[in-house]
Amino acid sequence: MPRGERPLDPGDTPLLRFAADLRKLREKAGGPPYRELARRAHFSAAALSDAASGRKLPSLDVTVAYVRACEGDVESWEQRWHEITAELTAQTPPPEDDSLAPYLGLGSFQREDADRFFGRERLVEELLDTLSRTRFVAVFGASGSGKSSLLRAGLLPRLEAAVLGTPGPSPVRECARWLEEVGGPDAMLVVDQFEEIFTLCRDEEQRAEFVALLAGAPCRVVIGVRADFFAHCTAFPELVDALRDGQVTVGPMTATELQRAIVQPAVRVGCVLESSLQATIAAEATGQPGVLPLLSHALLETWRRRRGNTLTLSGFQSAGGLAGALAQTAEEIHSGLTPRQQVLARNLFCRLTAVGEDIGDVKRVVAHGELDDDPDVGVVLERFTAARLLTAGRDGVELAHEALLRRWPRLRDWLAEDHEGLRLHRRLTEAAQAWESLGQDPGALYRGVRLALTRDWAAGHADVLSTREHQFLHASATAELRRARRSRQLVVTLAVLLLLVVGAAGYAVHAERTAARQRDVALSQIVAGKADALRRSNPMLAAQLSLAAYRLAPTDEARTSLLETFPLPFARLRGHAGHVNTVAFNGDGSMVVTSSHDGTAKLWDVAQQKEIATLTGHRGTVNAAAFSPDGRTVATAGWDYTARLWNSDDRAGRAVLSGHTREVNAVAFSRDGTLVATASTDRTAKVWNTRTGEEVATLRGHADGLVSVAFGADDDVVATAGWDHRAAVWRLSDPEHPVFLTAHTAPVVWLAFSPDGTLLATAGQDGLVVLWDTSDPRAPRRLSTISGHDGIVRSVAFRGDGRMLATAGVDQTTRLWDLADARWPRRIATFTGHGSAVVSVAFGPDGNTLATGSDDGTALLWKVPSRPLADVDEAGRWVCETARPVITRAEWDRYFPGLRYEPPCT
């Protein structure tokens, strides 16, 4: 006979009431033993028993598993769990002094933080060993990999004499100062954020001089460089020579290193982490590049929500978890500001970003003098700095980490709305600073086209400019007015002289026409270049500028710009508060469904290009969504370990598919709609009956988590893709004998069958797409390999006739391939328009429409070209059929100052 539960402690606290109600739920279910509950819930009996002990709040996952095993109302218990978490958090006063925190949040470790810097001991020794053999070493690592912390808290405390610095916008001046401080050949010069010579310094000669100074420095040198700037470094022969034997790479932490980095700082201040919290973090963060600042911030927020000296999984989840803590903190601060302070916050964060064209957006230091002396600016700075999202020092203010640029959706939206305007503003800031540093020299003022463009932009952004920038623009405009007056006086004088030389009128007309042609050619080339820079942030305007530039003067630059315009998106679907993970059309192409990290899926009307409904119910990321072939059902896959079925007409939930023990990453319907397949991190795929919600089959055989699943034309055939670098083809009639496909050298992250089932496309993190002949699913054959993306390929999709393939990648592009001969795929077009990685692609049923989803939080709808465009007349027709809205008069005057308003498409 099973032993009875320990009586609950006396009292009436929220935690005890929660535990008592869990026990009542178990009694209502017939009082099954905890061993039986464990079998149903896939959690240990001890974990389930502890959930109802009243000693601590169980994690959300354990609570849901307990309730589901007792056949309770999962959604109401999830809501109750969140309510009690908020109540318990409110009862724990926030710590008075964050200096006692074991974690730094977004900030990099400094020399004084060495005693809480754990997990990189092996890498520190490797760096020291390399330095013992060579005098110049470069430390390469992805943004967020911890290279700055390695240099500052790992290396510097081990050195007796060292100088630390960052290049900034004037690296030569900085280097001269450093070299005065170093004390000899045994001293060390550590240059962190070396990539600033490309992101903040615009002077090619100064970059070359800076590199030469470092290469010839009379001491040992270590530079820390973001990995995506490796190719930029190879442009300098001195660096190439110096780095042949002196490179150290900072990769993701191993599981053991990550555990030390998580646990040891807490132990140092007398805190402990729940084992469930450690397991959750290990599962989400191990092997992930760029995750350390997000993890540190999430742990800091978890420490602030600790119970006694224990950091709990419930605290981690209530802070937003690994993916959401950063955005949640930023949003909480932003929502607590007044409307004026929110405007100032937007202006500040845009100032703190250096908007790149081919290198992406990066953070920049804003000197204190660049900011106006405004009390509300001080409030904004104080609040974001107190939360460690900003850092303020002697040199100025900067983002605590570039992870903010990727993980805070509001900031991404701010930057995406006016990319070209932000570039204008950055150049204005630099020009105003130079003007002041030269004693307000009139020669440093703006004039001509540059002044006109900047004034036009500033007219709609007066609240963004600082006092210094206003003064600079006013002085520039005043000087331009004086020049105009002198020009008019000169014109009058010339007019008199013209009467005396009337015989030369013919020559003057010819000269004027020649000058006008030269002006048109120059302006055509300039506008074509600006159109190329606008392509990602505002493709509709960029297309019209390319066409207008070509019509003004058919230069080679304008022609190339026009032909590279295609394809064009005709709609951008905005509404998600996080990354868009998947896009899919319904059967008649009238609707699109999107899924997102924000925990929702959304339905969109394609014709009206607007949101119809939001599907809510998952707890956490909704990683995938799909329509049934008849369009009546939507399936969603969630990281709450479930998949769900919904009615597309009334948006009501039909069924919750429970059975996976880890995140559900993908869903796919069979061709007749009677089955739906799910793929999970628990290494299995499951097939379900869509009418009853019952599990039909479980597919086991992969050695790691699964991330994609698809049905063939024959509903007996299913394909899966996984982190074990393999895809597999299964027959449901013989699930014990899958055929594994091994062509990729990295995880396979997506796959799709052609409509007739004879082709299978697999996409991998190795940047390749492999096409397989699956006409006999028992013996698939490799047909061809597609390369072209710069980095990971995240998604693939076949057009309805199977003669075209779309691929989407982290290089922010979607590419279209002609499969008339699948052995020799031919690229048709490259789609550019997203501001971040493109992670999902889908064809509409008509084959003429394409949908893409991106980490920039949006989905785009595109018109699909049938072949590459090589004729400018055809290109012009395409622009005018697709580009909306028509270029405005203000935009025209900005790019074509002085020319009559003639939009290319009327």
PDB file of C-alpha atoms in Angstrom, residues 144-259:
ATOM      1  CA  GLY A 144      28.183  37.611 -27.216  1.00  0.00           C
ATOM      2  CA  SER A 145      30.761  34.825 -27.026  1.00  0.00           C
ATOM      3  CA  GLY A 146      32.560  36.495 -24.101  1.00  0.00           C
ATOM      4  CA  LYS A 147      35.819  37.580 -25.757  1.00  0.00           C
ATOM      5  CA  SER A 148      35.831  40.991 -24.017  1.00  0.00           C
ATOM      6  CA  SER A 149      35.331  39.304 -20.650  1.00  0.00           C
ATOM      7  CA  LEU A 150      38.100  36.830 -21.484  1.00  0.00           C
ATOM      8  CA  LEU A 151      40.533  39.690 -22.126  1.00  0.00           C
ATOM      9  CA  ARG A 152      39.489  41.898 -19.229  1.00  0.00           C
ATOM     10  CA  ALA A 153      38.752  39.453 -16.405  1.00  0.00           C
ATOM     11  CA  GLY A 154      40.693  36.415 -17.630  1.00  0.00           C
ATOM     12  CA  LEU A 155      43.893  37.776 -19.181  1.00  0.00           C
ATOM     13  CA  LEU A 156      44.560  41.164 -17.542  1.00  0.00           C
ATOM     14  CA  PRO A 157      44.658  39.897 -13.917  1.00  0.00           C
ATOM     15  CA  ARG A 158      47.373  37.427 -14.999  1.00  0.00           C
ATOM     16  CA  LEU A 159      49.628  40.170 -16.364  1.00  0.00           C
ATOM     17  CA  GLU A 160      51.984  42.408 -14.399  1.00  0.00           C
ATOM     18  CA  ALA A 161      51.995  45.345 -16.831  1.00  0.00           C
ATOM     19  CA  ALA A 162      49.269  45.936 -19.380  1.00  0.00           C
ATOM     20  CA  VAL A 163      47.433  48.795 -21.088  1.00  0.00           C
ATOM     21  CA  LEU A 164      43.819  48.296 -22.174  1.00  0.00           C
ATOM     22  CA  GLY A 165      41.921  50.357 -24.748  1.00  0.00           C
ATOM     23  CA  THR A 166      39.399  50.414 -27.597  1.00  0.00           C
ATOM     24  CA  PRO A 167      40.050  52.147 -30.953  1.00  0.00           C
ATOM     25  CA  GLY A 168      36.967  54.393 -31.146  1.00  0.00           C
ATOM     26  CA  PRO A 169      36.506  56.806 -34.077  1.00  0.00           C
ATOM     27  CA  SER A 170      40.102  58.132 -33.803  1.00  0.00           C
ATOM     28  CA  PRO A 171      42.273  55.017 -33.418  1.00  0.00           C
ATOM     29  CA  VAL A 172      45.615  56.641 -34.301  1.00  0.00           C
ATOM     30  CA  ARG A 173      45.267  59.206 -31.524  1.00  0.00           C
ATOM     31  CA  GLU A 174      44.269  56.487 -29.067  1.00  0.00           C
ATOM     32  CA  CYS A 175      47.186  54.287 -30.094  1.00  0.00           C
ATOM     33  CA  ALA A 176      49.672  57.125 -29.602  1.00  0.00           C
ATOM     34  CA  ARG A 177      48.405  57.537 -26.045  1.00  0.00           C
ATOM     35  CA  TRP A 178      48.642  53.798 -25.342  1.00  0.00           C
ATOM     36  CA  LEU A 179      52.203  53.556 -26.637  1.00  0.00           C
ATOM     37  CA  GLU A 180      53.250  56.340 -24.262  1.00  0.00           C
ATOM     38  CA  GLU A 181      51.969  54.247 -21.338  1.00  0.00           C
ATOM     39  CA  VAL A 182      53.486  50.857 -22.190  1.00  0.00           C
ATOM     40  CA  GLY A 183      56.682  50.222 -20.369  1.00  0.00           C
ATOM     41  CA  GLY A 184      58.816  48.042 -22.614  1.00  0.00           C
ATOM     42  CA  PRO A 185      58.944  44.791 -24.566  1.00  0.00           C
ATOM     43  CA  ASP A 186      57.531  42.747 -21.666  1.00  0.00           C
ATOM     44  CA  ALA A 187      54.492  44.985 -21.322  1.00  0.00           C
ATOM     45  CA  MET A 188      51.187  44.101 -22.946  1.00  0.00           C
ATOM     46  CA  LEU A 189      48.856  46.242 -25.063  1.00  0.00           C
ATOM     47  CA  VAL A 190      45.322  44.803 -25.102  1.00  0.00           C
ATOM     48  CA  VAL A 191      43.040  46.301 -27.772  1.00  0.00           C
ATOM     49  CA  ASP A 192      39.429  45.247 -27.252  1.00  0.00           C
ATOM     50  CA  GLN A 193      36.676  45.739 -29.864  1.00  0.00           C
ATOM     51  CA  PHE A 194      39.216  46.044 -32.648  1.00  0.00           C
ATOM     52  CA  GLU A 195      36.318  46.047 -35.156  1.00  0.00           C
ATOM     53  CA  GLU A 196      35.645  49.674 -34.209  1.00  0.00           C
ATOM     54  CA  ILE A 197      38.272  50.691 -36.796  1.00  0.00           C
ATOM     55  CA  PHE A 198      35.689  49.536 -39.365  1.00  0.00           C
ATOM     56  CA  THR A 199      32.449  50.511 -37.612  1.00  0.00           C
ATOM     57  CA  LEU A 200      33.372  53.880 -36.087  1.00  0.00           C
ATOM     58  CA  CYS A 201      36.426  55.096 -38.022  1.00  0.00           C
ATOM     59  CA  ARG A 202      35.606  56.213 -41.570  1.00  0.00           C
ATOM     60  CA  ASP A 203      39.139  57.150 -42.644  1.00  0.00           C
ATOM     61  CA  GLU A 204      40.884  54.405 -44.651  1.00  0.00           C
ATOM     62  CA  GLU A 205      44.317  56.022 -44.219  1.00  0.00           C
ATOM     63  CA  GLN A 206      43.877  56.246 -40.457  1.00  0.00           C
ATOM     64  CA  ARG A 207      42.931  52.547 -40.313  1.00  0.00           C
ATOM     65  CA  ALA A 208      46.076  51.600 -42.219  1.00  0.00           C
ATOM     66  CA  GLU A 209      48.258  53.807 -39.991  1.00  0.00           C
ATOM     67  CA  PHE A 210      46.685  52.334 -36.843  1.00  0.00           C
ATOM     68  CA  VAL A 211      47.367  48.761 -37.996  1.00  0.00           C
ATOM     69  CA  ALA A 212      50.954  49.709 -38.862  1.00  0.00           C
ATOM     70  CA  LEU A 213      51.455  51.227 -35.379  1.00  0.00           C
ATOM     71  CA  LEU A 214      50.181  48.059 -33.703  1.00  0.00           C
ATOM     72  CA  ALA A 215      52.268  45.777 -35.914  1.00  0.00           C
ATOM     73  CA  GLY A 216      55.389  47.768 -35.046  1.00  0.00           C
ATOM     74  CA  ALA A 217      54.575  48.376 -31.368  1.00  0.00           C
ATOM     75  CA  PRO A 218      57.555  47.864 -28.982  1.00  0.00           C
ATOM     76  CA  CYS A 219      55.570  45.439 -26.821  1.00  0.00           C
ATOM     77  CA  ARG A 220      53.345  42.392 -27.042  1.00  0.00           C
ATOM     78  CA  VAL A 221      49.882  43.024 -28.493  1.00  0.00           C
ATOM     79  CA  VAL A 222      46.517  41.265 -28.127  1.00  0.00           C
ATOM     80  CA  ILE A 223      43.487  42.350 -30.146  1.00  0.00           C
ATOM     81  CA  GLY A 224      39.899  41.212 -29.597  1.00  0.00           C
ATOM     82  CA  VAL A 225      37.907  41.048 -32.839  1.00  0.00           C
ATOM     83  CA  ARG A 226      34.334  40.103 -33.657  1.00  0.00           C
ATOM     84  CA  ALA A 227      34.466  36.988 -35.828  1.00  0.00           C
ATOM     85  CA  ASP A 228      32.423  38.494 -38.670  1.00  0.00           C
ATOM     86  CA  PHE A 229      35.224  41.045 -39.227  1.00  0.00           C
ATOM     87  CA  PHE A 230      37.876  38.414 -39.959  1.00  0.00           C
ATOM     88  CA  ALA A 231      37.717  39.103 -43.698  1.00  0.00           C
ATOM     89  CA  HIS A 232      38.117  42.854 -43.072  1.00  0.00           C
ATOM     90  CA  CYS A 233      41.333  42.143 -41.149  1.00  0.00           C
ATOM     91  CA  THR A 234      42.843  40.196 -44.048  1.00  0.00           C
ATOM     92  CA  ALA A 235      42.913  43.403 -46.120  1.00  0.00           C
ATOM     93  CA  PHE A 236      46.013  44.485 -44.128  1.00  0.00           C
ATOM     94  CA  PRO A 237      49.235  42.589 -44.981  1.00  0.00           C
ATOM     95  CA  GLU A 238      50.728  43.423 -41.564  1.00  0.00           C
ATOM     96  CA  LEU A 239      47.816  41.668 -39.837  1.00  0.00           C
ATOM     97  CA  VAL A 240      47.940  38.660 -42.144  1.00  0.00           C
ATOM     98  CA  ASP A 241      51.635  38.173 -41.352  1.00  0.00           C
ATOM     99  CA  ALA A 242      51.176  38.763 -37.634  1.00  0.00           C
ATOM    100  CA  LEU A 243      48.242  36.361 -37.337  1.00  0.00           C
ATOM    101  CA  ARG A 244      49.706  33.310 -39.041  1.00  0.00           C
ATOM    102  CA  ASP A 245      50.640  31.783 -35.681  1.00  0.00           C
ATOM    103  CA  GLY A 246      48.716  33.987 -33.292  1.00  0.00           C
ATOM    104  CA  GLN A 247      44.971  33.250 -33.323  1.00  0.00           C
ATOM    105  CA  VAL A 248      42.728  32.168 -30.463  1.00  0.00           C
ATOM    106  CA  THR A 249      39.070  31.427 -31.131  1.00  0.00           C
ATOM    107  CA  VAL A 250      36.370  31.946 -28.508  1.00  0.00           C
ATOM    108  CA  GLY A 251      33.574  29.480 -29.214  1.00  0.00           C
ATOM    109  CA  PRO A 252      30.473  28.476 -27.246  1.00  0.00           C
ATOM    110  CA  MET A 253      31.109  27.103 -23.771  1.00  0.00           C
ATOM    111  CA  THR A 254      31.037  23.364 -23.249  1.00  0.00           C
ATOM    112  CA  ALA A 255      28.433  21.949 -20.863  1.00  0.00           C
ATOM    113  CA  THR A 256      31.027  21.733 -18.073  1.00  0.00           C
ATOM    114  CA  GLU A 257      32.280  25.287 -18.639  1.00  0.00           C
ATOM    115  CA  LEU A 258      28.728  26.602 -18.733  1.00  0.00           C
ATOM    116  CA  GLN A 259      27.889  24.906 -15.451  1.00  0.00           C
TER     117      GLN A 259
END
